[in-house]
mmCIF file of C-alpha atoms and ligand atoms in Angstrom:
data_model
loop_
_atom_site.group_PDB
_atom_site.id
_atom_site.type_symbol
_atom_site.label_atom_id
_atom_site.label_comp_id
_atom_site.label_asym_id
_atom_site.label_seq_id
_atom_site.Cartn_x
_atom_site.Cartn_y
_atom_site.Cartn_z
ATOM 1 C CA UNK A 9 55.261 47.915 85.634
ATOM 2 C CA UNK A 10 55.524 45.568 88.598
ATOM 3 C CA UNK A 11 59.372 45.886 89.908
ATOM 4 C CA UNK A 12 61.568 42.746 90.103
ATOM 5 C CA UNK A 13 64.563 44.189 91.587
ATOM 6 C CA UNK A 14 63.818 42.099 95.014
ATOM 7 C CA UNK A 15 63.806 38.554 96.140
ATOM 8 C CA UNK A 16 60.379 37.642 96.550
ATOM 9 C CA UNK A 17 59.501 39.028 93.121
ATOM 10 C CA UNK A 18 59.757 35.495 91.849
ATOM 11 C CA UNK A 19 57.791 34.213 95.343
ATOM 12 C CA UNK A 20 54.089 32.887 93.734
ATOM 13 C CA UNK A 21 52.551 34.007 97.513
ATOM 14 C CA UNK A 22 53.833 37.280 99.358
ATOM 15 C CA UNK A 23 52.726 39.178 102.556
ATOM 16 C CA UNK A 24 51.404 42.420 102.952
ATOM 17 C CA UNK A 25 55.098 43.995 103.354
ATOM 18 C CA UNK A 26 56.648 42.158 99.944
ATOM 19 C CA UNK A 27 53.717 43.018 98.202
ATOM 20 C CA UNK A 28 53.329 46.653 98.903
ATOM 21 C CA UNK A 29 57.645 47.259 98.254
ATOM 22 C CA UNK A 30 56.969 45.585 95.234
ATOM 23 C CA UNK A 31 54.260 47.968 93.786
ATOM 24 C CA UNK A 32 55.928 50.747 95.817
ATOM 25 C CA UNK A 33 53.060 51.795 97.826
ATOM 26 C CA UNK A 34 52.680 51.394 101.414
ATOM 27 C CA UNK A 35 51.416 48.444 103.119
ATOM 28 C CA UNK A 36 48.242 50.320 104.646
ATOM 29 C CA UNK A 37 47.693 50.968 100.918
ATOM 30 C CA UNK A 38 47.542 47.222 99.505
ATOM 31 C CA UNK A 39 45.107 46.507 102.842
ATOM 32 C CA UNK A 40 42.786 49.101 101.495
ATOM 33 C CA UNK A 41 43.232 47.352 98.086
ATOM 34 C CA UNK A 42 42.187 43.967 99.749
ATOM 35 C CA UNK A 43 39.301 45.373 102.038
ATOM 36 C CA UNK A 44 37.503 47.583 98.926
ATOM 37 C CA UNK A 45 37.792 44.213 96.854
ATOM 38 C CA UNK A 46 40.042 45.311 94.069
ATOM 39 C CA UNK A 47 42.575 43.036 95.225
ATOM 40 C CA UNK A 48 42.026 39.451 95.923
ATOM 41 C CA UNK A 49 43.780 38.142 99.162
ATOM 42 C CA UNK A 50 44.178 34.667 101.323
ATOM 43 C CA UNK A 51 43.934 34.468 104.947
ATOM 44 C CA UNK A 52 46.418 32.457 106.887
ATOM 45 C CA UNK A 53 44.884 30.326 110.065
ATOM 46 C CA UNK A 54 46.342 33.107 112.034
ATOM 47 C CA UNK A 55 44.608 36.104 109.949
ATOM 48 C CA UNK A 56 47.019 37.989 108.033
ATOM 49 C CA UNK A 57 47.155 38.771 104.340
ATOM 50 C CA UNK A 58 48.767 36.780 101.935
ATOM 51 C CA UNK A 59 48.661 37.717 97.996
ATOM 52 C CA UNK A 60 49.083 35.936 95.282
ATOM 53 C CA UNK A 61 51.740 37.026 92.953
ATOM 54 C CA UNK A 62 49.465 36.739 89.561
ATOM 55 C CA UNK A 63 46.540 38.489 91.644
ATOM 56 C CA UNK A 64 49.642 41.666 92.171
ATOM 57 C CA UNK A 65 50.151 41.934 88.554
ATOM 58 C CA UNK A 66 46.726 41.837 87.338
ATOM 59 C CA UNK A 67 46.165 45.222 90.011
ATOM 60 C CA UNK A 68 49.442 46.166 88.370
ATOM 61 C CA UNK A 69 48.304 48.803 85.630
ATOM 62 C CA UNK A 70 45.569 50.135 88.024
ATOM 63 C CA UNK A 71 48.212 50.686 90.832
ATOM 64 C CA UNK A 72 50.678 52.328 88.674
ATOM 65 C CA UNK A 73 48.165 54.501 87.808
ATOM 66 C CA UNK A 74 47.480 55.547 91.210
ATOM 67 C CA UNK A 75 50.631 55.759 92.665
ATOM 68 C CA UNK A 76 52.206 57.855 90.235
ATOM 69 C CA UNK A 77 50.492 61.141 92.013
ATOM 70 C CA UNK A 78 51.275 59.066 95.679
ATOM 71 C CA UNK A 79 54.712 59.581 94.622
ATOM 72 C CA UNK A 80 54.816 63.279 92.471
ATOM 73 C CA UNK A 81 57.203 64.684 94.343
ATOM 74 C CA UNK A 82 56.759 68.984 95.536
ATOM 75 C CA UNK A 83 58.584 70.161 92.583
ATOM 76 C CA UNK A 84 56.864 67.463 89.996
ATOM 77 C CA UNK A 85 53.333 68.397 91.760
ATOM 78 C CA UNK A 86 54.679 72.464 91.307
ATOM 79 C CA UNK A 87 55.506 72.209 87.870
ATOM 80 C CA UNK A 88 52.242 70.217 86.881
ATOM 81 C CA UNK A 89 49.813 72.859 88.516
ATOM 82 C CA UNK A 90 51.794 75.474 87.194
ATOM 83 C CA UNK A 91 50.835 74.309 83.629
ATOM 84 C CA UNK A 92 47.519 73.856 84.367
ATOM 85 C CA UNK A 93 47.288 76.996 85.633
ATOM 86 C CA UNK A 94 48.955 78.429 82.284
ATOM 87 C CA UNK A 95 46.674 76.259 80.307
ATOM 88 C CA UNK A 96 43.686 78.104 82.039
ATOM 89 C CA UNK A 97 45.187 81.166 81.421
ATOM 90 C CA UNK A 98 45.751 80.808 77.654
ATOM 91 C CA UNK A 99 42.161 79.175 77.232
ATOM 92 C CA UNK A 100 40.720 82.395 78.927
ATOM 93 C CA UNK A 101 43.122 84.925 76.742
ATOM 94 C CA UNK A 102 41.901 83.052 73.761
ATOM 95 C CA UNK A 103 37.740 82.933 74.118
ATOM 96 C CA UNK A 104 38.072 86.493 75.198
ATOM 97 C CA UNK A 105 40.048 87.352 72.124
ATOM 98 C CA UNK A 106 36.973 86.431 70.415
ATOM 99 C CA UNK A 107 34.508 88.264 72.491
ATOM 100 C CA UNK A 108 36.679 91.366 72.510
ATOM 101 C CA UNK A 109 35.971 91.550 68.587
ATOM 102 C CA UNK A 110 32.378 92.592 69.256
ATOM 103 C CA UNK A 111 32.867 95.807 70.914
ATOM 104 C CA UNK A 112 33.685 99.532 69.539
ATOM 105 C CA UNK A 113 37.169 99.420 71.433
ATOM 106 C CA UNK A 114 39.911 97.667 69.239
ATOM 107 C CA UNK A 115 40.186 94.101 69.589
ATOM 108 C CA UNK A 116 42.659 92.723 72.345
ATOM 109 C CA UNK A 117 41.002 95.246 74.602
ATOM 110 C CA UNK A 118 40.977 92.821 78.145
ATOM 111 C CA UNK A 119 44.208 91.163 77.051
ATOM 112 C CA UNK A 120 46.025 94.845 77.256
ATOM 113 C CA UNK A 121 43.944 95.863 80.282
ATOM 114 C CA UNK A 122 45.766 92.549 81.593
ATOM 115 C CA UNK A 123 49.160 93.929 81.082
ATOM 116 C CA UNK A 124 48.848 96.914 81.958
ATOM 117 C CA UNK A 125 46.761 95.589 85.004
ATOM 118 C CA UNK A 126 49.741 93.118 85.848
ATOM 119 C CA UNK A 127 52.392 95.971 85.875
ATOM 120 C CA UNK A 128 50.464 98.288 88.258
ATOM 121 C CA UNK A 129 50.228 94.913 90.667
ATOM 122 C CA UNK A 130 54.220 94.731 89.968
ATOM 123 C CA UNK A 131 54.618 98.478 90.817
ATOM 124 C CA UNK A 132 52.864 97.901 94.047
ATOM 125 C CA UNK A 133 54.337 94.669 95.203
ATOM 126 C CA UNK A 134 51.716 92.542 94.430
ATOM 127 C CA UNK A 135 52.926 88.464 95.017
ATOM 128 C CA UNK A 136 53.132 86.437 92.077
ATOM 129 C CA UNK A 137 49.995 84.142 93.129
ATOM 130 C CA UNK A 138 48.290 87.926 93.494
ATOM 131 C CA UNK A 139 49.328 88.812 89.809
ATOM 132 C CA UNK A 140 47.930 85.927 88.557
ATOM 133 C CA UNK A 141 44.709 86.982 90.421
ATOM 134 C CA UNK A 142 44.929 89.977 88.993
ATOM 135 C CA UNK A 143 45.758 88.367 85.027
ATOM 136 C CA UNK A 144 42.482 86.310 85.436
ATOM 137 C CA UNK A 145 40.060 88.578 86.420
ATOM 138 C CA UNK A 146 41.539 91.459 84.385
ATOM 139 C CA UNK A 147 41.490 89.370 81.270
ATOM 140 C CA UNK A 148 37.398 88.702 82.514
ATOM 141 C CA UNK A 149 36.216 91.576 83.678
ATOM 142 C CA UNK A 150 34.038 92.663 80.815
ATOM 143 C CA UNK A 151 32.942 89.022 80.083
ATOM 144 C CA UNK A 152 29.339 89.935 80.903
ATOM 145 C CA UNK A 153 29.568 91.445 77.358
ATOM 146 C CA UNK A 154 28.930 88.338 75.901
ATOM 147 C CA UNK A 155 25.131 89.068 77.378
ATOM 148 C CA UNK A 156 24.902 91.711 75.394
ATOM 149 C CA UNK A 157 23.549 92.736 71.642
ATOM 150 C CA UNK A 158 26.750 93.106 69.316
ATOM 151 C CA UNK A 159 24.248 96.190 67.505
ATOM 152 C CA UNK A 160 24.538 97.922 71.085
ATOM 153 C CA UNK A 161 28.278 97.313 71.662
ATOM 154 C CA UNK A 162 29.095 97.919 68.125
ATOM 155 C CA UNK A 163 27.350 101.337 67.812
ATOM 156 C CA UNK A 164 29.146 104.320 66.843
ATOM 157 C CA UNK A 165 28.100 107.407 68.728
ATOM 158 C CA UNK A 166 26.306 108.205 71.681
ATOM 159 C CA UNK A 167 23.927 105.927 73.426
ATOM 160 C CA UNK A 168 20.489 106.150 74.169
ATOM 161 C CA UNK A 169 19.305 105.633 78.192
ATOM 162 C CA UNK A 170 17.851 102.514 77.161
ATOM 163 C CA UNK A 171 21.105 101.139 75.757
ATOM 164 C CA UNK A 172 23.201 102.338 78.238
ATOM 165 C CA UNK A 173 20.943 100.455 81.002
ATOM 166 C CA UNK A 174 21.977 97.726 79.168
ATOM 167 C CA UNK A 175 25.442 97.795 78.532
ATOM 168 C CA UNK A 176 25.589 98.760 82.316
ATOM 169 C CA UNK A 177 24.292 95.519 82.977
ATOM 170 C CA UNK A 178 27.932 93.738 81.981
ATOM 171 C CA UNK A 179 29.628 93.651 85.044
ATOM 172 C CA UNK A 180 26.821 91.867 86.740
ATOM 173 C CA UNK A 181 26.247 89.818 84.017
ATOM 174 C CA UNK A 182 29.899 88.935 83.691
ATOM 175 C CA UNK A 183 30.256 88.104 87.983
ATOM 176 C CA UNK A 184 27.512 85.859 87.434
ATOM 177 C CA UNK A 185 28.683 83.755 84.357
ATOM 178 C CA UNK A 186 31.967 83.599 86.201
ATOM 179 C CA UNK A 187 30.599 82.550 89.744
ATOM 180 C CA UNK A 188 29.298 79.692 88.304
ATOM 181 C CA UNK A 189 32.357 77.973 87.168
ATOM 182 C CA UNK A 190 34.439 76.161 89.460
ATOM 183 C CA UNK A 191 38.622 77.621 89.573
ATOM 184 C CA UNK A 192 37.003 80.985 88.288
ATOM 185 C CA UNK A 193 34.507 81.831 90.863
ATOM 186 C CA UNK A 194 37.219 83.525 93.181
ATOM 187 C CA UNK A 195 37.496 86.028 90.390
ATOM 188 C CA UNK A 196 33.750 87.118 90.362
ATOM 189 C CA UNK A 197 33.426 89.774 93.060
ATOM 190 C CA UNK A 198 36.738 91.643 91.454
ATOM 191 C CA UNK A 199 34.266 91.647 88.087
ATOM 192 C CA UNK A 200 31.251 92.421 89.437
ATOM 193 C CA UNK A 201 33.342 95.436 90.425
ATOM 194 C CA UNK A 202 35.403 97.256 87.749
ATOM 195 C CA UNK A 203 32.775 99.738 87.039
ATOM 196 C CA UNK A 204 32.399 100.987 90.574
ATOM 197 C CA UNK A 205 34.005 104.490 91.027
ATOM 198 C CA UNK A 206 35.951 105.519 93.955
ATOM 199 C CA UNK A 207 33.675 108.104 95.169
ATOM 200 C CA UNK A 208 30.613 105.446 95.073
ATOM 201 C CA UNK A 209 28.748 106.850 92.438
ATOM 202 C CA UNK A 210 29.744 103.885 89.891
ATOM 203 C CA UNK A 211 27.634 100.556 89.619
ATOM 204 C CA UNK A 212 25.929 97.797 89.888
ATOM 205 C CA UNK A 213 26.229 97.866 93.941
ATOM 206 C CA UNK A 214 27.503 102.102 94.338
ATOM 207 C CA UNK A 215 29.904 101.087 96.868
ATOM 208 C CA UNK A 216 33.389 103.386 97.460
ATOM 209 C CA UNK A 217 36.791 103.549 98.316
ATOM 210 C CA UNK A 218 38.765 100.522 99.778
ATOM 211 C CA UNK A 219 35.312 98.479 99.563
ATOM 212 C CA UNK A 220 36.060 98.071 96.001
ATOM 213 C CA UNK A 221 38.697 95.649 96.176
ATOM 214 C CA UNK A 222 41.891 96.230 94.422
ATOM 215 C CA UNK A 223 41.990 94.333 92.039
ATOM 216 C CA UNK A 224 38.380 96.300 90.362
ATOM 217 C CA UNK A 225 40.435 99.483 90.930
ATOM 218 C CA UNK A 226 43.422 98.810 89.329
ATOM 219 C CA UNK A 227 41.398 97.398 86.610
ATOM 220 C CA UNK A 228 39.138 100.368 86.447
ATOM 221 C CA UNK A 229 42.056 102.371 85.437
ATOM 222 C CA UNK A 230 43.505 100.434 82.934
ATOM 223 C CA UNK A 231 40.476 99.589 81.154
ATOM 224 C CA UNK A 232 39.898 103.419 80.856
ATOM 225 C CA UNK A 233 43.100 104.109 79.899
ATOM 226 C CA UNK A 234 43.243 101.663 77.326
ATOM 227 C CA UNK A 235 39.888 103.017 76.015
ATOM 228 C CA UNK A 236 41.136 106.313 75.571
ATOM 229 C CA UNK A 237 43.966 105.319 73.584
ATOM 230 C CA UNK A 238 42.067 103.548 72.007
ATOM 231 C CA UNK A 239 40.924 104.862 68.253
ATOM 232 C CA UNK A 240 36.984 104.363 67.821
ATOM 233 C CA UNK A 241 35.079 104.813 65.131
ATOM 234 C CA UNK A 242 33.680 108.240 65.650
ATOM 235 C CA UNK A 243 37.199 110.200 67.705
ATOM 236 C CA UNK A 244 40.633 109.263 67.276
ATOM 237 C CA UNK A 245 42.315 107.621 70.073
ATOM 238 C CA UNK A 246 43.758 110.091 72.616
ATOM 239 C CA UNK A 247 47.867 110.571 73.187
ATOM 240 C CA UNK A 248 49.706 108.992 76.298
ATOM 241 C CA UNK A 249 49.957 112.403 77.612
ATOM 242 C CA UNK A 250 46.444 113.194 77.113
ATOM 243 C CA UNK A 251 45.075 109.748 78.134
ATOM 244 C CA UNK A 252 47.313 110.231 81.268
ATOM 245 C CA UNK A 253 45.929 113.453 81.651
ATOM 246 C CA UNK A 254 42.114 112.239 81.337
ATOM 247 C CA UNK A 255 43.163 109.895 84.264
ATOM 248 C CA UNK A 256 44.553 111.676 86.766
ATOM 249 C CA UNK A 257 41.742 114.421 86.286
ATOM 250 C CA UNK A 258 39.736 111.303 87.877
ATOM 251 C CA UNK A 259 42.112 110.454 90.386
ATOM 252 C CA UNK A 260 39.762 110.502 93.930
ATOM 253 C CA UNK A 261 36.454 110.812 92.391
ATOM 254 C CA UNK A 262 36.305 107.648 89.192
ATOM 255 C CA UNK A 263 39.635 106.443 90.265
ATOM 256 C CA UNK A 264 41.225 105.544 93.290
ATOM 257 C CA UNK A 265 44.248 107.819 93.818
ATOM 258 C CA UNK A 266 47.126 105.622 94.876
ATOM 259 C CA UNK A 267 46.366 103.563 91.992
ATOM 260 C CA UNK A 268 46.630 106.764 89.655
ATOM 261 C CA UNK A 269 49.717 107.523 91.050
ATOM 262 C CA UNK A 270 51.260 104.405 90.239
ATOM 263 C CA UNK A 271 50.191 104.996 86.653
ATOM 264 C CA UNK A 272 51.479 108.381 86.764
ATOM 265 C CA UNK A 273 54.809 107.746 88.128
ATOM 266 C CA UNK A 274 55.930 105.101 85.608
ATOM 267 C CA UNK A 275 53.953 106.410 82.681
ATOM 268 C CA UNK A 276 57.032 105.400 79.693
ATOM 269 C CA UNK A 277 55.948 101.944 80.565
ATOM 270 C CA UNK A 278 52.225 102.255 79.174
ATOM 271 C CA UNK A 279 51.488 103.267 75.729
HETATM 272 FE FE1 FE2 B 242 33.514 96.968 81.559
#
């Protein structure tokens, strides 16, 4: 742990300087260690440090511990986040997966709206930090669900007022759930969102065009689109064509129109 490579590695007492190359931090960094009491120190008459070599390794494990993110360097720190960030990802594709199972549409519903979400971002130039955006709150935007009976979501057939007030409750529902946790909460407002139309006769808040942000209306059209195509229990699912169709019949009044067009123009990539 401790590195011996130097001189004063076998000196019993060492100054500030020996002791901080030794434990590869800097010497500001073994001074905090002395003033918050986690290492022990000895004053000489004229008031500097001196530390004890046996008092260095006993801070040893606690120091390697702490100096190993000191030292991460960009690329180590990159590839870390990056990870974490996939770990997130996966965790949220997998609870989902679960939830997904209680609704009429097929199951895998939010991870396909996810694709499909993630190659209209592509299409328009969307960064990669934006596509991940886009991943999260595409593979959460009907979350809210979770709030809701599985006798409702399950239903087959038309439903009532009553249940429809319900089920219309979801995006709220989901915004909220997903405000409240901490890495997530960015994603909220895009969820709250996805069933607002372009013309600002959609819900919960009935607000229009570019005050929906993107990310709701791209989702808006791929969660359609994947629910036409999708079979349910009382109509068979509808063709590409005539999905496509069904979408671009709502291009300016559910959906917004640039966003249909993007859908449109590269159609052989959705199925
Ligand atoms: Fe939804």
């Amino acid at each position: 742990m401790l590195k011996r490579s130097n001189d004063f590695a076998s000196k019993e007492i060492l100054n500030t300087r020996e002791a901080a190359t030794l434990l590869n931090v800097t010497t500001q960094t073994i001074k905090n260690y002395i003033y918050s009491g986690k290492l022990k120190a000895i004053k000489t008459p004229g008031g500097h440090h001196r530390i004890r070599l046996s008092d260095l390794k006993d801070l040893g494990f606690a120091v390697e511990q702490e100096k190993t993110l000191e030292n991460y360097s960009t690329p180590e720190l990159l590839t870390a986040y990056n990870s974490l960030l996939g770990t997130l990802v996966s965790t949220v594709e997998s609870l989902i997966k679960a939830l997904d199972t209680r609704d009429i549409v097929s199951s895998g519903h939010s991870s396909r709206v996810a694709d499909m979400s993630c190659s209209i971002g592509k299409k328009m130039g969307f960064t990669e930090q934006k596509i991940h955006d886009l991943k999260l709150s595409a593979l959460l935007h009907d979350v809210g669900k979770v709030g809701i009976s599985e006798v409702i979501l399950g239903k087959p057939g038309r439903l009532t007022d009553q249940e429809f007030f319900l089920v219309k409750k979801h995006p709220e529902i989901g915004g909220k759930i997903v405000s409240e946790i901490e890495h997530l909460s960015p994603y909220a407002s895009s969820i709250r969102h996805h069933h607002e139309r372009f013309d600002g006769r959609g819900y919960p808040d009935e607000i229009g065009g570019t005050d929906i942000e993107l990310n709701s209306r791209i989702i808006s059209v791929a969660g359609a689109y994947d629910f036409l195509r999708s079979d349910l229990t009382f109509r068979k699912a509808f063709s590409v064509e005539d999905a496509l169709q069904e979408i671009r019949r709502s291009s300016g009044t559910q959906f917004d129109p640039e966003v249909v067009q993007v859908v449109a123009d590269n159609s052989l990539e959705f199925h």
